[in-house]
Amino acid sequence: MIKIEPPRLRAASDVPGGRRKQRVSMADVARLAGVSSQTVSRVANGSPGVVETTREQVLAAMSELGYRPNSAARSLRYGRFNTIGVILFGLASTGNSRTVEAIATHAAAEGYAITLIPVGAPTQDNVMGAFTRMGELAVDGVVLIIEVHLLDASAVAIPPGVHVVVVDSDAGDRYPVVDTDQADGARQAVRHLLELGHRTVRHVAGPVESFAAERRAGAWRQILEEAGRPVAPPERGDWSADSGYHAGLRLAADPDCTAIFAANDQMALGVLRALHERGRRVPADVSVVGFDDIADAGSYLPPLTTVHQDFAEVGRRCVDALLGQIHDEPAGPGTDLVPTRLVIRGSTAPPSGVSG
Amino acid sequence: MIKIEPPRLRAASDVPGGRRKQRVSMADVARLAGVSSQTVSRVANGSPGVVETTREQVLAAMSELGYRPNSAARSLRYGRFNTIGVILFGLASTGNSRTVEAIATHAAAEGYAITLIPVGAPTQDNVMGAFTRMGELAVDGVVLIIEVHLLDASAVAIPPGVHVVVVDSDAGDRYPVVDTDQADGARQAVRHLLELGHRTVRHVAGPVESFAAERRAGAWRQILEEAGRPVAPPERGDWSADSGYHAGLRLAADPDCTAIFAANDQMALGVLRALHERGRRVPADVSVVGFDDIADAGSYLPPLTTVHQDFAEVGRRCVDALLGQIHDEPAGPGTDLVPTRLVIRGSTAPPSGVSG
DNA sequence: GGCAGTCATGTTTACGTAAACATGACGTCC
DNA sequence: GGACGTCATGTTTACGTAAACATGACTGCC
């Protein structure tokens, strides 16, 4: 017993300036409270078997030192991170950010945090890289928000043992998928226009590589064909209002065009602008339906009839499915479709010359 | 020594079906490769001093077992998480989601992941709760995206030792703050309208509790007062297009109103709709300026003149500031302003009766 | 040919936590 | 009154990793 180290407190006040260590461990708290670190652990976790006076001493020591549990150690101990990873290409689209928000909110309610892994461009390398990082990341499972054809390529292998739920894809034969019922939404939109008396419906489609665009266009075509109506090739956009504008200019040039189904609201906005510039009145001359029901759609000129997507529900189901995988039995592949509903506003009406 | 447990390999192949443990540690790899776990560590981290043949054996063992490093153990070892937390009230607003995306992208480039902590309502309890969770969370620092008056309340204390950068607030006297130069943007907008010849400018303000709304309104008032123009009380909105619509209806009723500065683009959209419904032409009768320059603003009817915010730059500076704190010296309080610029489109023109 | 130096690799330890097990004080029951 | 149960608390250990230190084989030099 030569030298006794001073109890080396490591509260912030201990280190004069700059790089305060600030790491206070259970051992530090235990020392100050005069108990063992196991007792501190028991207090921290609310385990039974700690007498009230001891508990209070420990709590006092905790707050004096500013103790906060080290989640790395905790995760190491438990083998769980209580964190969900989300891989996506960007938050720019309303759908993605709304879905992510719902995932984050719902996950938080279940005690999980979410980690965002943005991948720059939808190349295989990038997605693979994201998965590699995910593997190293402190994550119990992954939600993959991929809206482009990519998972088809067998080269993109999700590491085995990684729990995953895919959004907005057709990988339902290989992974659990949660998706909006795109096809049904598109069907509602097209049927609505046909029921108003329009002879046929033109389509402003999203980009070819998008799953959602593909399914919306497919349903549009199907309904027209079932009804025996002419099917003009769809105009192709890239989801942006600007691309919708250019598609709208082309459609405005066709005097036979009386009804347009745009694959999202932003392109519909561009279509409205093009029609307006060309002097075609909406809905008197041309009816327009969008898809998404973004917050602004009700304020367009005129307010847009559109297909409402329940992004919050998509996010919620993702979390539920993923937590199910993490906690219970492994989930098989399959697609969970969230229903849509048509919101009728002022941009649709019977074609001119048709009453009621 | 009665019973000896079998050595319990835990490779995926070990567990028949269902709940595979799948935790493969360096020790497992080492065993298979016939080396020590330290050598595996060296290979995993690319440390020098491993002969090529050994390295290959280890790599082979790694891929056979599907080894992925355990980041909890790594974080525990290093005392760092390589993760940034982002506390926010929601991703619904364009600004927030764009900022978060920029933060995520830039952080990823620096080897950091981001963890999202949504707080439901902007109450002190919720923010405190988020910080408590943050403390327990695997995070090296925090970006606080708070756009409402809250940090004013001294009750909200950021735990000492937590690195933090605040966005969109006036807490610049206590914390490092990164913000868009709201005031200058608003000044540009109002000056633009005055220079076109408008006698004065009406304002559709954001909610009272918003910092950004406060600053935009303040600058609007300041410019008018400096120019000696009449200052009518601002209409009050809540950022939504709908609230802008109602404000627009009130303004449309005033024949003297020829120029409107809306505190964001969505409210401007609502104003455009209200003016259109009331038969006031834009920009012939009334000029409208927005704020944000969201993607759709160029497709409004008419295309909206607005103040462009560089959200990506805000996100980038947040990450830089935070990583600076984490790696180098602690940063003092202060506000870092990201400039804005006015984007002139079709919604502004000289008032009727004034030429050029 | 022996000895120091170099280099690949192995062993020990610590990071912070919490389960599992150990201890010891006290009360109770026959 | 002594054996035993109960209960608060302490001690040991393992989670997976990597720095620090240890070992031992081989090289080169005098």
Short mmCIF file of C-alpha atoms in Angstrom, two decimals, chain A residues 91 97, chain B residues 88 90-103 145 147 167-168 180 216 264 266 291-294 309-312 314-315:
data_model
loop_
_atom_site.label_atom_id
_atom_site.label_comp_id
_atom_site.label_asym_id
_atom_site.label_seq_id
_atom_site.Cartn_x
_atom_site.Cartn_y
_atom_site.Cartn_z
CA LEU A 91 -35.24 13.05 -49.04
CA SER A 97 -39.40 12.40 -46.46
CA LEU B 88 -36.08 18.03 -35.15
CA GLY B 90 -40.58 16.97 -38.33
CA LEU B 91 -39.47 16.47 -41.87
CA ALA B 92 -42.66 17.86 -43.31
CA SER B 93 -41.23 21.22 -44.22
CA THR B 94 -39.11 21.44 -47.31
CA GLY B 95 -36.43 23.27 -45.42
CA ASN B 96 -36.03 20.63 -42.77
CA SER B 97 -35.94 17.70 -45.10
CA ARG B 98 -33.52 19.39 -47.45
CA THR B 99 -31.29 20.41 -44.57
CA VAL B 100 -31.35 16.93 -43.09
CA GLU B 101 -30.54 15.42 -46.44
CA ALA B 102 -27.58 17.73 -46.82
CA ILE B 103 -26.42 16.90 -43.31
CA ILE B 145 -33.10 21.95 -35.84
CA GLU B 147 -37.41 26.73 -35.54
CA VAL B 167 -29.96 25.59 -36.87
CA ASP B 168 -32.54 28.27 -37.41
CA THR B 180 -29.94 31.16 -43.49
CA ARG B 216 -38.47 37.81 -42.10
CA ASN B 264 -42.72 31.09 -47.60
CA GLN B 266 -46.43 27.51 -49.84
CA PHE B 291 -39.45 32.66 -49.67
CA ASP B 292 -37.57 29.33 -49.96
CA ASP B 293 -37.52 28.68 -53.69
CA ILE B 294 -38.92 25.20 -53.37
CA GLN B 309 -32.37 29.41 -49.61
CA ASP B 310 -29.32 27.24 -49.84
CA PHE B 311 -30.34 24.41 -47.54
CA ALA B 312 -27.53 22.22 -48.75
CA VAL B 314 -26.68 25.08 -44.24
CA GLY B 315 -26.41 21.34 -43.79
#
